[in-house]
PDB file of C-alpha atoms in Angstrom:
ATOM      1  CA  MET A   1      33.212  31.744 -19.649  1.00  0.00           C
ATOM      2  CA  ARG A   2      29.575  32.914 -19.628  1.00  0.00           C
ATOM      3  CA  LEU A   3      28.892  30.750 -22.643  1.00  0.00           C
ATOM      4  CA  VAL A   4      30.111  27.639 -20.780  1.00  0.00           C
ATOM      5  CA  ILE A   5      27.964  28.429 -17.730  1.00  0.00           C
ATOM      6  CA  LEU A   6      24.924  29.132 -19.891  1.00  0.00           C
ATOM      7  CA  THR A   7      25.430  25.849 -21.753  1.00  0.00           C
ATOM      8  CA  LEU A   8      25.675  23.912 -18.487  1.00  0.00           C
ATOM      9  CA  LEU A   9      22.488  25.515 -17.136  1.00  0.00           C
ATOM     10  CA  ILE A  10      20.589  24.659 -20.279  1.00  0.00           C
ATOM     11  CA  ALA A  11      21.877  21.081 -20.170  1.00  0.00           C
ATOM     12  CA  LEU A  12      20.896  20.655 -16.519  1.00  0.00           C
ATOM     13  CA  THR A  13      17.360  21.935 -17.037  1.00  0.00           C
ATOM     14  CA  GLY A  14      16.717  19.039 -19.401  1.00  0.00           C
ATOM     15  CA  CYS A  15      17.668  16.316 -16.890  1.00  0.00           C
ATOM     16  CA  GLU A  16      14.032  15.435 -16.202  1.00  0.00           C
ATOM     17  CA  GLN A  17      13.499  14.807 -19.886  1.00  0.00           C
ATOM     18  CA  LEU A  18      16.379  12.331 -19.812  1.00  0.00           C
ATOM     19  CA  GLY A  19      14.678  10.292 -17.092  1.00  0.00           C
ATOM     20  CA  ILE A  20      16.790  11.534 -14.205  1.00  0.00           C
ATOM     21  CA  GLU A  21      14.388  11.990 -11.310  1.00  0.00           C
ATOM     22  CA  ASP A  22      14.809  14.443  -8.480  1.00  0.00           C
ATOM     23  CA  PRO A  23      14.692  12.501  -5.155  1.00  0.00           C
ATOM     24  CA  ALA A  24      12.880  15.374  -3.432  1.00  0.00           C
ATOM     25  CA  LYS A  25      10.117  15.329  -6.052  1.00  0.00           C
ATOM     26  CA  VAL A  26       9.786  11.538  -5.834  1.00  0.00           C
ATOM     27  CA  ALA A  27       9.466  11.739  -2.034  1.00  0.00           C
ATOM     28  CA  ALA A  28       6.866  14.512  -2.326  1.00  0.00           C
ATOM     29  CA  VAL A  29       4.825  12.475  -4.801  1.00  0.00           C
ATOM     30  CA  LYS A  30       4.905   9.392  -2.547  1.00  0.00           C
ATOM     31  CA  GLU A  31       3.859  11.506   0.439  1.00  0.00           C
ATOM     32  CA  ALA A  32       0.962  13.023  -1.506  1.00  0.00           C
ATOM     33  CA  GLU A  33      -0.155   9.614  -2.777  1.00  0.00           C
ATOM     34  CA  GLY A  34      -0.074   8.185   0.745  1.00  0.00           C
ATOM     35  CA  LYS A  35      -2.179  11.059   2.075  1.00  0.00           C
ATOM     36  CA  ALA A  36      -4.663  10.624  -0.761  1.00  0.00           C
ATOM     37  CA  ILE A  37      -4.939   6.906  -0.013  1.00  0.00           C
ATOM     38  CA  GLY A  38      -5.501   7.594   3.693  1.00  0.00           C
ATOM     39  CA  SER A  39      -8.127  10.244   2.959  1.00  0.00           C
ATOM     40  CA  ALA A  40      -9.968   7.949   0.585  1.00  0.00           C
ATOM     41  CA  CYS A  41      -9.907   5.120   3.105  1.00  0.00           C
ATOM     42  CA  ARG A  42     -11.384   7.338   5.827  1.00  0.00           C
ATOM     43  CA  HIS A  43     -14.037   8.683   3.492  1.00  0.00           C
ATOM     44  CA  ALA A  44     -14.931   5.098   2.552  1.00  0.00           C
ATOM     45  CA  MET A  45     -15.303   4.238   6.261  1.00  0.00           C
ATOM     46  CA  ARG A  46     -12.374   1.829   6.240  1.00  0.00           C
ATOM     47  CA  ALA A  47     -10.326   1.251   9.359  1.00  0.00           C
ATOM     48  CA  ILE A  48      -6.734   2.450   9.194  1.00  0.00           C
ATOM     49  CA  GLU A  49      -5.536  -1.154   9.556  1.00  0.00           C
ATOM     50  CA  ASP A  50      -7.586  -2.150   6.499  1.00  0.00           C
ATOM     51  CA  CYS A  51      -6.051   0.732   4.612  1.00  0.00           C
ATOM     52  CA  TYR A  52      -2.546  -0.443   5.478  1.00  0.00           C
ATOM     53  CA  THR A  53      -3.405  -3.978   4.378  1.00  0.00           C
ATOM     54  CA  LEU A  54      -4.942  -2.869   1.082  1.00  0.00           C
ATOM     55  CA  ASN A  55      -2.008  -0.569   0.264  1.00  0.00           C
ATOM     56  CA  PRO A  56       1.186  -2.279   1.449  1.00  0.00           C
ATOM     57  CA  LYS A  57       3.507  -0.179  -0.735  1.00  0.00           C
ATOM     58  CA  ALA A  58       2.243   3.156   0.574  1.00  0.00           C
ATOM     59  CA  SER A  59       4.048   4.906   3.423  1.00  0.00           C
ATOM     60  CA  LYS A  60       2.191   4.157   6.646  1.00  0.00           C
ATOM     61  CA  ALA A  61       3.000   7.585   8.050  1.00  0.00           C
ATOM     62  CA  ALA A  62       1.578   9.332   4.977  1.00  0.00           C
ATOM     63  CA  VAL A  63      -1.511   7.093   4.928  1.00  0.00           C
ATOM     64  CA  TYR A  64      -2.137   7.818   8.600  1.00  0.00           C
ATOM     65  CA  ALA A  65      -1.666  11.560   8.080  1.00  0.00           C
ATOM     66  CA  GLY A  66      -4.206  11.566   5.247  1.00  0.00           C
ATOM     67  CA  TRP A  67      -6.637   9.404   7.209  1.00  0.00           C
ATOM     68  CA  ARG A  68      -6.369  11.684  10.256  1.00  0.00           C
ATOM     69  CA  GLU A  69      -6.783  14.874   8.192  1.00  0.00           C
ATOM     70  CA  MET A  70      -9.897  13.498   6.511  1.00  0.00           C
ATOM     71  CA  ASP A  71     -11.266  12.345   9.873  1.00  0.00           C
ATOM     72  CA  GLU A  72     -10.855  15.857  11.297  1.00  0.00           C
ATOM     73  CA  TYR A  73     -12.415  17.413   8.202  1.00  0.00           C
ATOM     74  CA  MET A  74     -15.395  15.036   8.291  1.00  0.00           C
ATOM     75  CA  ARG A  75     -15.986  15.642  12.013  1.00  0.00           C
ATOM     76  CA  GLU A  76     -15.777  19.441  11.650  1.00  0.00           C
ATOM     77  CA  ASN A  77     -18.225  19.466   8.746  1.00  0.00           C
ATOM     78  CA  LYS A  78     -20.433  16.689  10.135  1.00  0.00           C
ATOM     79  CA  LEU A  79     -20.025  14.544   7.025  1.00  0.00           C
ATOM     80  CA  GLU A  80     -20.886  10.896   6.817  1.00  0.00           C
ATOM     81  CA  GLY A  81     -18.624   8.407   5.099  1.00  0.00           C
ATOM     82  CA  VAL A  82     -19.564   6.661   1.892  1.00  0.00           C
ATOM     83  CA  ALA A  83     -19.877   2.890   1.899  1.00  0.00           C
ATOM     84  CA  PRO A  84     -17.336   1.294  -0.460  1.00  0.00           C
ATOM     85  CA  ALA A  85     -18.814   0.039  -3.725  1.00  0.00           C
ATOM     86  CA  LEU A  86     -16.561  -3.015  -3.745  1.00  0.00           C
ATOM     87  CA  PRO A  87     -17.109  -5.518  -0.965  1.00  0.00           C
ATOM     88  CA  ARG A  88     -14.278  -6.108   1.429  1.00  0.00           C
ATOM     89  CA  ALA A  89     -12.181  -9.088   0.507  1.00  0.00           C
ATOM     90  CA  GLU A  90     -12.547 -11.986   2.887  1.00  0.00           C
ATOM     91  CA  PRO A  91      -9.224 -13.057   4.401  1.00  0.00           C
ATOM     92  CA  LYS A  92      -7.961 -16.337   3.042  1.00  0.00           C
ATOM     93  CA  LYS A  93      -8.763 -19.125   5.435  1.00  0.00           C
ATOM     94  CA  ALA A  94      -5.956 -21.429   6.416  1.00  0.00           C
ATOM     95  CA  LYS A  95      -6.385 -24.963   5.162  1.00  0.00           C
ATOM     96  CA  PRO A  96      -6.921 -27.631   7.800  1.00  0.00           C
ATOM     97  CA  ALA A  97      -3.824 -29.640   8.691  1.00  0.00           C
ATOM     98  CA  ASP A  98      -5.237 -32.694   6.885  1.00  0.00           C
ATOM     99  CA  GLU A  99      -5.430 -30.859   3.551  1.00  0.00           C
ATOM    100  CA  GLU A 100      -2.000 -29.240   3.803  1.00  0.00           C
ATOM    101  CA  GLU A 101      -0.144 -32.539   3.950  1.00  0.00           C
ATOM    102  CA  GLU A 102       0.269 -34.371   0.685  1.00  0.00           C
ATOM    103  CA  PRO A 103      -0.771 -38.008   0.760  1.00  0.00           C
ATOM    104  CA  ALA A 104       2.133 -40.410   0.873  1.00  0.00           C
ATOM    105  CA  SER A 105       2.763 -42.321  -2.350  1.00  0.00           C
ATOM    106  CA  ALA A 106       3.541 -45.572  -0.535  1.00  0.00           C
ATOM    107  CA  PRO A 107       1.830 -46.954   2.538  1.00  0.00           C
ATOM    108  CA  ALA A 108       3.673 -46.651   5.832  1.00  0.00           C
ATOM    109  CA  PRO A 109       5.763 -49.676   6.906  1.00  0.00           C
ATOM    110  CA  LYS A 110       4.236 -52.082   9.378  1.00  0.00           C
ATOM    111  CA  LYS A 111       5.498 -52.467  12.920  1.00  0.00           C
ATOM    112  CA  GLY A 112       7.652 -55.380  11.894  1.00  0.00           C
ATOM    113  CA  GLY A 113       9.851 -53.038   9.871  1.00  0.00           C
ATOM    114  CA  LYS A 114       8.973 -54.588   6.512  1.00  0.00           C
ATOM    115  CA  ALA A 115       7.473 -52.353   3.873  1.00  0.00           C
ATOM    116  CA  ALA A 116       4.410 -53.555   2.060  1.00  0.00           C
ATOM    117  CA  SER A 117       5.178 -54.549  -1.484  1.00  0.00           C
ATOM    118  CA  ALA A 118       3.028 -52.946  -4.114  1.00  0.00           C
TER     119      ALA A 118
END
C-alpha cells in the first residue's frame, strides 16, 4: 500500500513537467505581471489610463495596484519619474466621411429615372 502511495506522489510531482499548470500559480504570475506593468507606467510618468490602453491584456486591478504602490513609494522617497524613451503613439485619426465612402462605379441615375449608359 505504501508503495502505491509513494508512486502516486512521485507521479504527481512531475505534473508541471508534463505541461499541466497550477491555476493558482498562473493567477499569481498574472497578478505580479500586472503590478510590474503598473509600477513601470507610474515610474515612466504615464497616466493610468494610458497604461490600460497600452496593456489591454493585463488585469486592470493589478495594474492599478502596481501603479498606486509605485506612486506611494515615489512620493515617500521624493523621486521623480523618468520620461519614456519611446514617444507616445498618436491616436489614429478618424478618416473624414468623404474618404470612408468608396466611390460609386456607375454614376447616379438622373431625375428622370433613366440610368446613364456608359
